[in-house]
Amino acid sequence: MSDTRIRLDGVACMRGGRMLFEGLDLSLAPGGGALVTGPNGAGKSSLIRIVAGLLKASAGHVSVTGGKALLAEAAGLDPELPVGEALRFWAGLDGRRGSVEAALSAVGLAHLAPVPVRLLSTGQRKRVGIARVVASGAPIWLLDEPANGLDHGAIGVLGGLIAAHRAAGGIALVATHLPIRMQGAREIVVGGEG
Ligand SMILES: Nc1ncnc2c1ncn2[C@@H]1O[C@H](COP(=O)(O)OP(=O)(O)OP(=O)(O)O)[C@@H](O)[C@H]1O
């Protein structure tokens, strides 16, 4: 993961004719983390999408080196499939079908592997989304509101997974309006009128 890197220079994001943020610089090397906070509509998700390559910056330069795993609102899991199979579909694309069981255990949901995705609660669905990121093996985690719907214990588990990922040389960029513990992380506050 040594050449893994995120670098933003003077990045701006304009949406719907409104400047959400501009002049944003960010440099994350292996082990690095950044926490993006700000009110509703400030541009947290937009920043994650820019780094994911799904949205073009209005100005500035974006450079991302390394495989990315994105956790967004839509988990992209087939509602009819059992949880384990739904995760194996995605992990299989990365040649990592064998990593699903451990990833489900990491989020404390190994027992839900045979249960159809559509039967999951909100928090369980989010945790399965986190398992999908863990199973991907991607060095760069882009997490958009990963704590939404999680109980206190699960937020602690999430913090531990992010810390372990960074300790192993990964990078985490996390947008959240809930407190998530990320030691030594750069804090980015995006403005906005809410
Ligand atoms: N496709 C789009 N076209 C125009 N404007 C958009 C589009 N998508 C989002 N926006 C606007 O961009 C702004 C920022 O949205 P974004 O989802 O990045 O905010 P956020 O900080 O993640 O908000 P929240 O905390 O509510 O999730 C909002 O005002 C939103 O209405």
PDB file of C-alpha atoms and ligand atoms in Angstrom:
ATOM      1  CA  MET A   1       0.000   0.000   0.000  1.00  0.00           C
ATOM      2  CA  SER A   2       3.094   2.205   0.011  1.00  0.00           C
ATOM      3  CA  ASP A   3       2.168   4.168  -3.121  1.00  0.00           C
ATOM      4  CA  THR A   4      -1.414   4.704  -1.949  1.00  0.00           C
ATOM      5  CA  ARG A   5      -2.221   8.385  -1.871  1.00  0.00           C
ATOM      6  CA  ILE A   6      -4.956  11.023  -2.041  1.00  0.00           C
ATOM      7  CA  ARG A   7      -3.979  14.502  -3.042  1.00  0.00           C
ATOM      8  CA  LEU A   8      -6.280  17.472  -3.569  1.00  0.00           C
ATOM      9  CA  ASP A   9      -4.949  20.868  -4.612  1.00  0.00           C
ATOM     10  CA  GLY A  10      -7.218  23.894  -4.607  1.00  0.00           C
ATOM     11  CA  VAL A  11     -10.324  21.797  -5.158  1.00  0.00           C
ATOM     12  CA  ALA A  12     -13.675  23.547  -5.515  1.00  0.00           C
ATOM     13  CA  CYS A  13     -17.182  22.163  -5.806  1.00  0.00           C
ATOM     14  CA  MET A  14     -20.059  24.100  -7.288  1.00  0.00           C
ATOM     15  CA  ARG A  15     -23.495  22.476  -7.400  1.00  0.00           C
ATOM     16  CA  GLY A  16     -26.799  23.925  -8.475  1.00  0.00           C
ATOM     17  CA  GLY A  17     -25.100  27.303  -9.002  1.00  0.00           C
ATOM     18  CA  ARG A  18     -23.850  27.412  -5.394  1.00  0.00           C
ATOM     19  CA  MET A  19     -20.185  27.215  -4.359  1.00  0.00           C
ATOM     20  CA  LEU A  20     -20.073  24.505  -1.684  1.00  0.00           C
ATOM     21  CA  PHE A  21     -16.338  24.731  -0.989  1.00  0.00           C
ATOM     22  CA  GLU A  22     -13.235  25.990  -2.709  1.00  0.00           C
ATOM     23  CA  GLY A  23      -9.480  26.071  -2.291  1.00  0.00           C
ATOM     24  CA  LEU A  24      -9.443  22.687  -0.550  1.00  0.00           C
ATOM     25  CA  ASP A  25      -6.022  21.084  -0.148  1.00  0.00           C
ATOM     26  CA  LEU A  26      -5.603  17.590   1.243  1.00  0.00           C
ATOM     27  CA  SER A  27      -2.748  15.133   1.215  1.00  0.00           C
ATOM     28  CA  LEU A  28      -3.215  11.646   2.669  1.00  0.00           C
ATOM     29  CA  ALA A  29      -0.453   9.052   2.650  1.00  0.00           C
ATOM     30  CA  PRO A  30      -0.611   5.420   3.908  1.00  0.00           C
ATOM     31  CA  GLY A  31      -2.048   5.392   7.417  1.00  0.00           C
ATOM     32  CA  GLY A  32      -3.689   8.763   6.862  1.00  0.00           C
ATOM     33  CA  GLY A  33      -7.222   9.723   7.692  1.00  0.00           C
ATOM     34  CA  ALA A  34      -9.522  12.687   7.270  1.00  0.00           C
ATOM     35  CA  LEU A  35     -12.875  13.424   8.829  1.00  0.00           C
ATOM     36  CA  VAL A  36     -15.227  15.619   6.810  1.00  0.00           C
ATOM     37  CA  THR A  37     -17.884  17.405   8.837  1.00  0.00           C
ATOM     38  CA  GLY A  38     -20.367  20.202   8.244  1.00  0.00           C
ATOM     39  CA  PRO A  39     -24.106  20.869   8.238  1.00  0.00           C
ATOM     40  CA  ASN A  40     -26.673  19.222   5.951  1.00  0.00           C
ATOM     41  CA  GLY A  41     -26.136  20.196   2.362  1.00  0.00           C
ATOM     42  CA  ALA A  42     -22.650  21.576   3.010  1.00  0.00           C
ATOM     43  CA  GLY A  43     -20.988  19.286   0.475  1.00  0.00           C
ATOM     44  CA  LYS A  44     -19.634  16.342   2.488  1.00  0.00           C
ATOM     45  CA  SER A  45     -21.059  13.723   0.119  1.00  0.00           C
ATOM     46  CA  SER A  46     -19.969  15.823  -2.845  1.00  0.00           C
ATOM     47  CA  LEU A  47     -16.371  15.781  -1.605  1.00  0.00           C
ATOM     48  CA  ILE A  48     -16.473  11.995  -1.164  1.00  0.00           C
ATOM     49  CA  ARG A  49     -17.880  11.647  -4.686  1.00  0.00           C
ATOM     50  CA  ILE A  50     -15.150  13.881  -6.102  1.00  0.00           C
ATOM     51  CA  VAL A  51     -12.439  11.707  -4.537  1.00  0.00           C
ATOM     52  CA  ALA A  52     -14.286   8.571  -5.709  1.00  0.00           C
ATOM     53  CA  GLY A  53     -14.148   9.919  -9.267  1.00  0.00           C
ATOM     54  CA  LEU A  54     -17.943  10.098  -9.558  1.00  0.00           C
ATOM     55  CA  LEU A  55     -18.157  13.895  -9.611  1.00  0.00           C
ATOM     56  CA  LYS A  56     -15.885  16.362 -11.324  1.00  0.00           C
ATOM     57  CA  ALA A  57     -14.322  19.124  -9.255  1.00  0.00           C
ATOM     58  CA  SER A  58     -15.262  22.603 -10.494  1.00  0.00           C
ATOM     59  CA  ALA A  59     -11.647  23.717 -10.033  1.00  0.00           C
ATOM     60  CA  GLY A  60      -8.362  22.360  -8.772  1.00  0.00           C
ATOM     61  CA  HIS A  61      -6.561  19.075  -9.137  1.00  0.00           C
ATOM     62  CA  VAL A  62      -7.511  15.644  -7.792  1.00  0.00           C
ATOM     63  CA  SER A  63      -5.077  12.761  -7.730  1.00  0.00           C
ATOM     64  CA  VAL A  64      -5.951   9.367  -6.224  1.00  0.00           C
ATOM     65  CA  THR A  65      -3.546   6.429  -6.383  1.00  0.00           C
ATOM     66  CA  GLY A  66      -4.745   3.014  -5.216  1.00  0.00           C
ATOM     67  CA  GLY A  67      -7.902   0.937  -5.224  1.00  0.00           C
ATOM     68  CA  LYS A  68     -10.984   2.547  -3.709  1.00  0.00           C
ATOM     69  CA  ALA A  69     -13.934   1.171  -1.760  1.00  0.00           C
ATOM     70  CA  LEU A  70     -16.940   3.472  -1.469  1.00  0.00           C
ATOM     71  CA  LEU A  71     -19.635   3.236   1.175  1.00  0.00           C
ATOM     72  CA  ALA A  72     -22.521   5.483   0.179  1.00  0.00           C
ATOM     73  CA  GLU A  73     -26.182   5.642   1.129  1.00  0.00           C
ATOM     74  CA  ALA A  74     -27.211   2.932  -1.327  1.00  0.00           C
ATOM     75  CA  ALA A  75     -25.371  -0.217  -0.300  1.00  0.00           C
ATOM     76  CA  GLY A  76     -25.819  -1.809  -3.743  1.00  0.00           C
ATOM     77  CA  LEU A  77     -26.741  -5.184  -2.282  1.00  0.00           C
ATOM     78  CA  ASP A  78     -29.294  -7.381  -4.056  1.00  0.00           C
ATOM     79  CA  PRO A  79     -32.308  -7.398  -1.681  1.00  0.00           C
ATOM     80  CA  GLU A  80     -33.323 -10.945  -2.610  1.00  0.00           C
ATOM     81  CA  LEU A  81     -29.939 -12.578  -2.041  1.00  0.00           C
ATOM     82  CA  PRO A  82     -28.768 -13.901   1.317  1.00  0.00           C
ATOM     83  CA  VAL A  83     -26.308 -11.440   2.898  1.00  0.00           C
ATOM     84  CA  GLY A  84     -23.316 -13.735   2.358  1.00  0.00           C
ATOM     85  CA  GLU A  85     -24.111 -14.232  -1.334  1.00  0.00           C
ATOM     86  CA  ALA A  86     -24.779 -10.517  -1.905  1.00  0.00           C
ATOM     87  CA  LEU A  87     -21.362  -9.724  -0.439  1.00  0.00           C
ATOM     88  CA  ARG A  88     -19.657 -12.528  -2.361  1.00  0.00           C
ATOM     89  CA  PHE A  89     -20.940 -11.005  -5.616  1.00  0.00           C
ATOM     90  CA  TRP A  90     -18.965  -7.799  -4.967  1.00  0.00           C
ATOM     91  CA  ALA A  91     -15.964  -9.472  -3.350  1.00  0.00           C
ATOM     92  CA  GLY A  92     -15.814 -11.800  -6.347  1.00  0.00           C
ATOM     93  CA  LEU A  93     -15.257  -8.841  -8.661  1.00  0.00           C
ATOM     94  CA  ASP A  94     -12.101  -8.131  -6.651  1.00  0.00           C
ATOM     95  CA  GLY A  95     -11.125 -11.811  -6.602  1.00  0.00           C
ATOM     96  CA  ARG A  96     -11.802 -11.892  -2.860  1.00  0.00           C
ATOM     97  CA  ARG A  97     -14.819 -14.179  -2.384  1.00  0.00           C
ATOM     98  CA  GLY A  98     -12.968 -15.846   0.465  1.00  0.00           C
ATOM     99  CA  SER A  99     -12.792 -12.627   2.477  1.00  0.00           C
ATOM    100  CA  VAL A 100     -16.553 -12.294   3.070  1.00  0.00           C
ATOM    101  CA  GLU A 101     -16.879 -14.510   6.130  1.00  0.00           C
ATOM    102  CA  ALA A 102     -14.169 -12.656   8.061  1.00  0.00           C
ATOM    103  CA  ALA A 103     -15.595  -9.284   7.003  1.00  0.00           C
ATOM    104  CA  LEU A 104     -19.061 -10.238   8.274  1.00  0.00           C
ATOM    105  CA  SER A 105     -17.530 -11.401  11.540  1.00  0.00           C
ATOM    106  CA  ALA A 106     -15.625  -8.118  11.800  1.00  0.00           C
ATOM    107  CA  VAL A 107     -18.937  -6.228  11.906  1.00  0.00           C
ATOM    108  CA  GLY A 108     -20.481  -8.816  14.230  1.00  0.00           C
ATOM    109  CA  LEU A 109     -22.988 -10.178  11.703  1.00  0.00           C
ATOM    110  CA  ALA A 110     -21.653 -13.621  10.794  1.00  0.00           C
ATOM    111  CA  HIS A 111     -24.973 -15.105  11.906  1.00  0.00           C
ATOM    112  CA  LEU A 112     -26.869 -13.108   9.266  1.00  0.00           C
ATOM    113  CA  ALA A 113     -25.034 -14.634   6.275  1.00  0.00           C
ATOM    114  CA  PRO A 114     -28.042 -16.789   5.249  1.00  0.00           C
ATOM    115  CA  VAL A 115     -30.658 -14.035   5.769  1.00  0.00           C
ATOM    116  CA  PRO A 116     -31.999 -12.150   2.707  1.00  0.00           C
ATOM    117  CA  VAL A 117     -30.760  -8.561   2.496  1.00  0.00           C
ATOM    118  CA  ARG A 118     -34.346  -7.229   2.354  1.00  0.00           C
ATOM    119  CA  LEU A 119     -35.002  -8.443   5.902  1.00  0.00           C
ATOM    120  CA  LEU A 120     -32.158  -6.451   7.459  1.00  0.00           C
ATOM    121  CA  SER A 121     -32.760  -3.535   9.800  1.00  0.00           C
ATOM    122  CA  THR A 122     -31.334  -0.105   8.932  1.00  0.00           C
ATOM    123  CA  GLY A 123     -28.296  -0.550  11.178  1.00  0.00           C
ATOM    124  CA  GLN A 124     -27.683  -4.123  10.024  1.00  0.00           C
ATOM    125  CA  ARG A 125     -27.807  -2.968   6.403  1.00  0.00           C
ATOM    126  CA  LYS A 126     -25.222  -0.282   7.146  1.00  0.00           C
ATOM    127  CA  ARG A 127     -22.991  -2.806   8.889  1.00  0.00           C
ATOM    128  CA  VAL A 128     -23.211  -5.152   5.908  1.00  0.00           C
ATOM    129  CA  GLY A 129     -22.176  -2.174   3.745  1.00  0.00           C
ATOM    130  CA  ILE A 130     -19.143  -1.740   5.996  1.00  0.00           C
ATOM    131  CA  ALA A 131     -18.409  -5.462   5.639  1.00  0.00           C
ATOM    132  CA  ARG A 132     -18.459  -4.970   1.888  1.00  0.00           C
ATOM    133  CA  VAL A 133     -15.736  -2.322   2.221  1.00  0.00           C
ATOM    134  CA  VAL A 134     -13.687  -4.536   4.551  1.00  0.00           C
ATOM    135  CA  ALA A 135     -14.022  -7.518   2.188  1.00  0.00           C
ATOM    136  CA  SER A 136     -12.898  -5.469  -0.817  1.00  0.00           C
ATOM    137  CA  GLY A 137      -9.307  -5.264   0.381  1.00  0.00           C
ATOM    138  CA  ALA A 138      -9.090  -1.797  -1.199  1.00  0.00           C
ATOM    139  CA  PRO A 139      -6.449   0.448   0.409  1.00  0.00           C
ATOM    140  CA  ILE A 140      -8.568   3.606   0.141  1.00  0.00           C
ATOM    141  CA  TRP A 141     -11.827   3.713   2.088  1.00  0.00           C
ATOM    142  CA  LEU A 142     -14.287   6.444   1.176  1.00  0.00           C
ATOM    143  CA  LEU A 143     -17.062   6.333   3.748  1.00  0.00           C
ATOM    144  CA  ASP A 144     -20.088   8.588   3.431  1.00  0.00           C
ATOM    145  CA  GLU A 145     -22.016   8.704   6.728  1.00  0.00           C
ATOM    146  CA  PRO A 146     -20.905   5.223   7.813  1.00  0.00           C
ATOM    147  CA  ALA A 147     -22.302   5.717  11.341  1.00  0.00           C
ATOM    148  CA  ASN A 148     -25.868   6.527  10.240  1.00  0.00           C
ATOM    149  CA  GLY A 149     -28.240   4.043  11.829  1.00  0.00           C
ATOM    150  CA  LEU A 150     -25.532   2.401  13.947  1.00  0.00           C
ATOM    151  CA  ASP A 151     -25.926   1.894  17.687  1.00  0.00           C
ATOM    152  CA  HIS A 152     -23.227   3.010  20.116  1.00  0.00           C
ATOM    153  CA  GLY A 153     -21.431  -0.344  20.107  1.00  0.00           C
ATOM    154  CA  ALA A 154     -21.414  -0.590  16.329  1.00  0.00           C
ATOM    155  CA  ILE A 155     -19.968   2.942  16.043  1.00  0.00           C
ATOM    156  CA  GLY A 156     -17.142   1.772  18.313  1.00  0.00           C
ATOM    157  CA  VAL A 157     -16.563  -1.276  16.097  1.00  0.00           C
ATOM    158  CA  LEU A 158     -16.505   0.991  13.048  1.00  0.00           C
ATOM    159  CA  GLY A 159     -13.866   3.204  14.712  1.00  0.00           C
ATOM    160  CA  GLY A 160     -11.788   0.103  15.443  1.00  0.00           C
ATOM    161  CA  LEU A 161     -12.015  -1.134  11.851  1.00  0.00           C
ATOM    162  CA  ILE A 162     -10.945   2.252  10.494  1.00  0.00           C
ATOM    163  CA  ALA A 163      -8.020   2.371  12.952  1.00  0.00           C
ATOM    164  CA  ALA A 164      -6.919  -1.155  11.981  1.00  0.00           C
ATOM    165  CA  HIS A 165      -7.177  -0.305   8.294  1.00  0.00           C
ATOM    166  CA  ARG A 166      -4.983   2.767   8.743  1.00  0.00           C
ATOM    167  CA  ALA A 167      -2.519   0.865  10.930  1.00  0.00           C
ATOM    168  CA  ALA A 168      -2.158  -1.622   8.050  1.00  0.00           C
ATOM    169  CA  GLY A 169      -1.249   1.224   5.676  1.00  0.00           C
ATOM    170  CA  GLY A 170      -4.708   2.069   4.382  1.00  0.00           C
ATOM    171  CA  ILE A 171      -6.263   5.509   4.013  1.00  0.00           C
ATOM    172  CA  ALA A 172      -9.719   6.550   5.242  1.00  0.00           C
ATOM    173  CA  LEU A 173     -11.718   9.580   4.158  1.00  0.00           C
ATOM    174  CA  VAL A 174     -14.890   9.737   6.230  1.00  0.00           C
ATOM    175  CA  ALA A 175     -17.814  12.147   5.928  1.00  0.00           C
ATOM    176  CA  THR A 176     -19.993  12.182   9.008  1.00  0.00           C
ATOM    177  CA  HIS A 177     -22.318  14.276  11.124  1.00  0.00           C
ATOM    178  CA  LEU A 178     -21.977  11.777  13.984  1.00  0.00           C
ATOM    179  CA  PRO A 179     -18.837  11.610  16.122  1.00  0.00           C
ATOM    180  CA  ILE A 180     -16.454   8.883  14.953  1.00  0.00           C
ATOM    181  CA  ARG A 181     -13.126   8.472  16.719  1.00  0.00           C
ATOM    182  CA  MET A 182     -10.243   8.821  14.263  1.00  0.00           C
ATOM    183  CA  GLN A 183      -6.958   9.502  15.977  1.00  0.00           C
ATOM    184  CA  GLY A 184      -4.636  11.942  14.257  1.00  0.00           C
ATOM    185  CA  ALA A 185      -7.088  12.505  11.415  1.00  0.00           C
ATOM    186  CA  ARG A 186      -7.181  15.731   9.479  1.00  0.00           C
ATOM    187  CA  GLU A 187     -10.458  17.532  10.121  1.00  0.00           C
ATOM    188  CA  ILE A 188     -12.145  19.186   7.183  1.00  0.00           C
ATOM    189  CA  VAL A 189     -15.159  21.342   7.926  1.00  0.00           C
ATOM    190  CA  VAL A 190     -17.190  22.253   4.883  1.00  0.00           C
ATOM    191  CA  GLY A 191     -19.418  25.291   5.249  1.00  0.00           C
ATOM    192  CA  GLY A 192     -22.826  25.904   3.770  1.00  0.00           C
ATOM    193  CA  GLU A 193     -26.127  27.397   4.732  1.00  0.00           C
ATOM    194  CA  GLY A 194     -27.704  24.041   5.684  1.00  0.00           C
TER     195      GLY A 194
HETATM  196  N1  LIG B   1     -27.116  16.544  -8.752  1.00  0.00           N
HETATM  197  C1  LIG B   1     -27.138  17.701  -8.108  1.00  0.00           C
HETATM  198  N2  LIG B   1     -27.365  18.861  -8.766  1.00  0.00           N
HETATM  199  C2  LIG B   1     -27.389  20.034  -8.128  1.00  0.00           C
HETATM  200  N3  LIG B   1     -27.207  20.157  -6.810  1.00  0.00           N
HETATM  201  C3  LIG B   1     -26.983  19.047  -6.107  1.00  0.00           C
HETATM  202  C4  LIG B   1     -26.935  17.768  -6.707  1.00  0.00           C
HETATM  203  N4  LIG B   1     -26.686  16.864  -5.749  1.00  0.00           N
HETATM  204  C5  LIG B   1     -26.581  17.552  -4.602  1.00  0.00           C
HETATM  205  N5  LIG B   1     -26.750  18.858  -4.819  1.00  0.00           N
HETATM  206  C6  LIG B   1     -26.708  19.926  -3.814  1.00  0.00           C
HETATM  207  O1  LIG B   1     -25.372  20.051  -3.352  1.00  0.00           O
HETATM  208  C7  LIG B   1     -25.394  20.415  -1.984  1.00  0.00           C
HETATM  209  C8  LIG B   1     -24.465  19.502  -1.219  1.00  0.00           C
HETATM  210  O2  LIG B   1     -24.981  18.195  -1.193  1.00  0.00           O
HETATM  211  P1  LIG B   1     -24.204  17.033  -0.422  1.00  0.00           P
HETATM  212  O3  LIG B   1     -25.042  15.809  -0.547  1.00  0.00           O
HETATM  213  O4  LIG B   1     -22.792  16.983  -0.867  1.00  0.00           O
HETATM  214  O5  LIG B   1     -24.239  17.597   1.101  1.00  0.00           O
HETATM  215  P2  LIG B   1     -23.909  16.882   2.484  1.00  0.00           P
HETATM  216  O6  LIG B   1     -23.000  17.798   3.242  1.00  0.00           O
HETATM  217  O7  LIG B   1     -23.426  15.488   2.252  1.00  0.00           O
HETATM  218  O8  LIG B   1     -25.327  16.874   3.180  1.00  0.00           O
HETATM  219  P3  LIG B   1     -26.022  15.878   4.255  1.00  0.00           P
HETATM  220  O9  LIG B   1     -25.374  16.130   5.584  1.00  0.00           O
HETATM  221  O10 LIG B   1     -27.453  16.348   4.252  1.00  0.00           O
HETATM  222  O11 LIG B   1     -25.851  14.483   3.743  1.00  0.00           O
HETATM  223  C9  LIG B   1     -26.847  20.380  -1.523  1.00  0.00           C
HETATM  224  O12 LIG B   1     -27.321  21.701  -1.483  1.00  0.00           O
HETATM  225  C10 LIG B   1     -27.542  19.585  -2.598  1.00  0.00           C
HETATM  226  O13 LIG B   1     -28.864  20.023  -2.778  1.00  0.00           O
END
